[in-house]
């Protein structure tokens, strides 16, 4: 592998749409804590209208991921888009987020992480921010080469619905943590 001398060691957090400032600050802190990297917040880019599928009335997460490198600083090691819109992927009717596996970019949305108004939320159900942080860590984990984890408590466990997101913890199991550290070292010192 060749050494990557131009890429920095930061995570770029890119708001796109109506995302609360206090949520962005909490996300940045959670990213710093879980990945041990500085986090830079960019200016809000507004909703990504280029990704809107008018027929579905949803936004294509893959189109957003492809655009993120043009928006974020070139020196960012990883880029996380954060939005409030309804995301879909061509193979899923909706997604909480999506990432380039062992790539550079990921996106997460608050849209499907809100409690369902028709359901009876469980007492003590984690707030929206708790779910958003878990899904953001999960998607960034994919950019570092982590796959879904069979441990339902691990943040890399696949979230079929918000119940799964509530079930897992906002950190990596020991096996995923070890893999993350290896991939972090590889990405930072040898270049991705």
CSV table of C-alpha atoms in Angstrom, one decimal:
chain,number,residue,atom,x,y,z
A,1,UNK,CA,0.0,0.0,0.0
A,2,UNK,CA,1.2,3.5,-0.7
A,3,UNK,CA,1.4,6.1,2.1
A,4,UNK,CA,-1.3,8.7,2.0
A,5,UNK,CA,0.5,12.0,2.6
A,6,UNK,CA,-2.3,14.4,1.7
A,7,UNK,CA,-5.2,13.1,3.7
A,8,UNK,CA,-5.6,14.5,7.2
A,9,UNK,CA,-6.8,12.7,10.3
A,10,UNK,CA,-10.1,14.2,10.8
A,11,UNK,CA,-13.7,13.2,10.5
A,12,UNK,CA,-15.8,15.9,8.6
A,13,UNK,CA,-19.3,16.2,9.8
A,14,UNK,CA,-21.6,17.7,7.0
A,15,UNK,CA,-25.1,18.8,8.0
A,16,UNK,CA,-27.6,18.7,5.2
A,17,UNK,CA,-31.0,20.2,6.1
A,18,UNK,CA,-32.7,20.8,9.4
A,19,UNK,CA,-30.4,19.1,11.9
A,20,UNK,CA,-30.2,20.7,15.4
A,21,UNK,CA,-27.0,22.3,16.4
A,22,UNK,CA,-26.9,20.6,19.8
A,23,UNK,CA,-27.3,17.3,18.0
A,24,UNK,CA,-24.4,18.0,15.8
A,25,UNK,CA,-22.2,19.0,18.8
A,26,UNK,CA,-23.2,15.7,20.5
A,27,UNK,CA,-22.5,13.7,17.4
A,28,UNK,CA,-19.0,15.3,17.0
A,29,UNK,CA,-18.2,14.4,20.6
A,30,UNK,CA,-19.4,10.8,20.1
A,31,UNK,CA,-17.3,10.5,17.0
A,32,UNK,CA,-14.2,11.9,18.8
A,33,UNK,CA,-14.8,9.5,21.7
A,34,UNK,CA,-15.4,6.3,19.6
A,35,UNK,CA,-12.8,6.9,16.8
A,36,UNK,CA,-10.2,9.0,18.6
A,37,UNK,CA,-10.1,11.5,15.8
A,38,UNK,CA,-10.8,15.2,15.7
A,39,UNK,CA,-14.1,16.2,14.1
A,40,UNK,CA,-14.7,19.3,12.0
A,41,UNK,CA,-18.2,20.6,11.3
A,42,UNK,CA,-18.8,22.1,7.9
A,43,UNK,CA,-21.4,24.7,6.9
A,44,UNK,CA,-24.9,23.3,6.4
A,45,UNK,CA,-25.3,22.3,2.8
A,46,UNK,CA,-29.1,22.3,2.8
A,47,UNK,CA,-31.2,19.4,1.7
A,48,UNK,CA,-29.6,17.4,-1.2
A,49,UNK,CA,-32.2,18.1,-3.8
A,50,UNK,CA,-30.0,16.4,-6.4
A,51,UNK,CA,-30.8,13.1,-4.6
A,52,UNK,CA,-34.6,13.4,-4.5
A,53,UNK,CA,-36.6,10.7,-6.2
A,54,UNK,CA,-39.8,12.6,-7.0
A,55,UNK,CA,-41.8,9.4,-7.5
A,56,UNK,CA,-40.8,7.9,-4.2
A,57,UNK,CA,-40.6,11.2,-2.3
A,58,UNK,CA,-37.4,10.0,-0.8
A,59,UNK,CA,-33.7,10.8,-1.2
A,60,UNK,CA,-31.2,8.3,-2.7
A,61,UNK,CA,-28.5,7.7,-0.1
A,62,UNK,CA,-26.0,6.5,-2.7
A,63,UNK,CA,-26.2,9.7,-4.6
A,64,UNK,CA,-25.6,11.7,-1.5
A,65,UNK,CA,-22.5,9.5,-0.6
A,66,UNK,CA,-21.1,10.1,-4.1
A,67,UNK,CA,-21.5,13.9,-3.7
A,68,UNK,CA,-20.0,14.2,-0.2
A,69,UNK,CA,-16.3,14.3,-1.3
A,70,UNK,CA,-17.1,17.4,-3.4
A,71,UNK,CA,-18.6,19.1,-0.3
A,72,UNK,CA,-16.2,18.2,2.5
A,73,UNK,CA,-12.6,19.2,2.9
A,74,UNK,CA,-10.3,17.2,0.7
A,75,UNK,CA,-8.1,16.4,3.7
A,76,UNK,CA,-10.9,14.7,5.6
A,77,UNK,CA,-10.1,11.0,6.4
A,78,UNK,CA,-13.8,10.2,6.7
A,79,UNK,CA,-16.9,12.2,5.9
A,80,UNK,CA,-20.3,11.8,7.6
A,81,UNK,CA,-23.4,13.5,6.1
A,82,UNK,CA,-26.2,14.2,8.6
A,83,UNK,CA,-29.7,15.0,7.5
A,84,UNK,CA,-33.4,15.0,8.4
A,85,UNK,CA,-34.7,13.6,5.1
A,86,UNK,CA,-36.1,10.2,4.3
A,87,UNK,CA,-33.4,8.1,2.8
A,88,UNK,CA,-33.6,5.0,0.6
A,89,UNK,CA,-31.2,2.7,-1.1
A,90,UNK,CA,-32.0,0.9,-4.4
A,91,UNK,CA,-32.2,-2.4,-2.5
A,92,UNK,CA,-34.1,-1.1,0.6
A,93,UNK,CA,-37.3,0.8,0.9
A,94,UNK,CA,-35.7,3.0,3.5
A,95,UNK,CA,-32.4,3.2,5.5
A,96,UNK,CA,-31.3,4.9,8.7
A,97,UNK,CA,-28.0,5.5,6.9
A,98,UNK,CA,-25.6,4.1,4.4
A,99,UNK,CA,-21.8,3.9,4.0
A,100,UNK,CA,-19.1,3.1,1.5
A,101,UNK,CA,-17.7,-0.1,2.9
A,102,UNK,CA,-14.0,0.6,3.7
A,103,UNK,CA,-14.5,3.8,1.9
A,104,UNK,CA,-14.5,7.4,2.9
A,105,UNK,CA,-18.2,8.5,3.1
A,106,UNK,CA,-21.4,7.8,5.0
A,107,UNK,CA,-24.7,9.4,5.6
A,108,UNK,CA,-27.3,9.1,8.4
A,109,UNK,CA,-30.7,10.6,8.8
A,110,UNK,CA,-33.0,11.4,11.7
A,111,UNK,CA,-36.1,10.9,9.6
A,112,UNK,CA,-36.8,7.2,10.5
A,113,UNK,CA,-35.3,7.4,14.0
A,114,UNK,CA,-38.2,9.4,15.5
A,115,UNK,CA,-40.6,7.4,17.7
A,116,UNK,CA,-43.6,6.2,15.7
A,117,UNK,CA,-46.5,8.4,16.8
A,118,UNK,CA,-48.9,5.5,16.3
A,119,UNK,CA,-46.9,3.2,18.7
A,120,UNK,CA,-46.6,3.3,22.4
A,121,UNK,CA,-43.0,4.2,23.1
A,122,UNK,CA,-41.6,2.1,25.9
A,123,UNK,CA,-40.9,4.0,29.1
A,124,UNK,CA,-37.2,5.0,29.1
A,125,UNK,CA,-37.0,4.7,25.3
A,126,UNK,CA,-33.8,6.4,24.2
A,127,UNK,CA,-34.2,9.8,22.6
A,128,UNK,CA,-33.7,10.5,19.0
A,129,UNK,CA,-30.1,11.7,19.6
A,130,UNK,CA,-29.2,8.4,21.2
A,131,UNK,CA,-30.4,6.5,18.1
A,132,UNK,CA,-28.7,9.0,15.8
A,133,UNK,CA,-25.3,8.6,17.6
A,134,UNK,CA,-25.5,4.8,17.4
A,135,UNK,CA,-26.4,4.8,13.7
A,136,UNK,CA,-23.7,7.4,12.9
A,137,UNK,CA,-21.0,5.3,14.7
A,138,UNK,CA,-22.3,2.2,12.9
A,139,UNK,CA,-22.1,3.8,9.5
A,140,UNK,CA,-18.6,5.2,10.1
A,141,UNK,CA,-17.6,1.8,11.4
A,142,UNK,CA,-18.4,0.5,7.9
A,143,UNK,CA,-16.1,3.1,6.3
A,144,UNK,CA,-13.3,1.7,8.5
A,145,UNK,CA,-14.1,-1.8,7.1
A,146,UNK,CA,-16.2,-3.2,9.9
A,147,UNK,CA,-19.1,-5.5,8.9
A,148,UNK,CA,-22.3,-6.2,10.7
A,149,UNK,CA,-21.7,-7.9,14.1
A,150,UNK,CA,-23.7,-10.9,15.4
A,151,UNK,CA,-23.6,-9.4,18.9
A,152,UNK,CA,-26.9,-7.6,19.4
A,153,UNK,CA,-25.3,-5.3,21.9
A,154,UNK,CA,-22.5,-4.1,19.6
A,155,UNK,CA,-23.0,-0.8,17.7
A,156,UNK,CA,-22.1,-2.7,14.5
A,157,UNK,CA,-25.2,-4.9,15.0
A,158,UNK,CA,-27.6,-4.4,12.0
A,159,UNK,CA,-30.7,-2.3,12.9
A,160,UNK,CA,-33.8,-3.7,11.2
A,161,UNK,CA,-35.9,-1.1,13.1
A,162,UNK,CA,-35.7,1.4,15.9
A,163,UNK,CA,-36.1,-1.4,18.4
A,164,UNK,CA,-32.8,-2.8,17.3
A,165,UNK,CA,-31.2,0.6,17.4
A,166,UNK,CA,-32.5,1.0,21.0
A,167,UNK,CA,-31.2,-2.4,21.9
A,168,UNK,CA,-27.6,-1.9,21.0
A,169,UNK,CA,-25.0,0.2,22.9
A,170,UNK,CA,-23.2,3.2,21.4
A,171,UNK,CA,-19.9,1.5,21.3
A,172,UNK,CA,-18.1,-1.5,19.8
A,173,UNK,CA,-17.8,-5.0,21.2
A,174,UNK,CA,-14.3,-6.1,22.0
A,175,UNK,CA,-13.9,-8.0,18.6
A,176,UNK,CA,-15.1,-5.0,16.6
A,177,UNK,CA,-13.0,-2.6,18.7
A,178,UNK,CA,-9.9,-4.6,17.9
A,179,UNK,CA,-10.7,-4.7,14.2
A,180,UNK,CA,-11.4,-0.9,14.3
A,181,UNK,CA,-8.1,-0.1,15.8
A,182,UNK,CA,-6.3,-2.2,13.2
A,183,UNK,CA,-8.3,-0.5,10.4
A,184,UNK,CA,-7.7,2.9,11.9
A,185,UNK,CA,-4.0,2.4,11.9
A,186,UNK,CA,-4.1,1.1,8.4
A,187,UNK,CA,-6.1,4.1,7.1
A,188,UNK,CA,-4.1,6.7,9.0
A,189,UNK,CA,-0.6,5.4,8.5
A,190,UNK,CA,-0.7,3.5,5.3
A,191,UNK,CA,-3.5,5.3,3.4
A,192,UNK,CA,-6.8,3.8,2.5
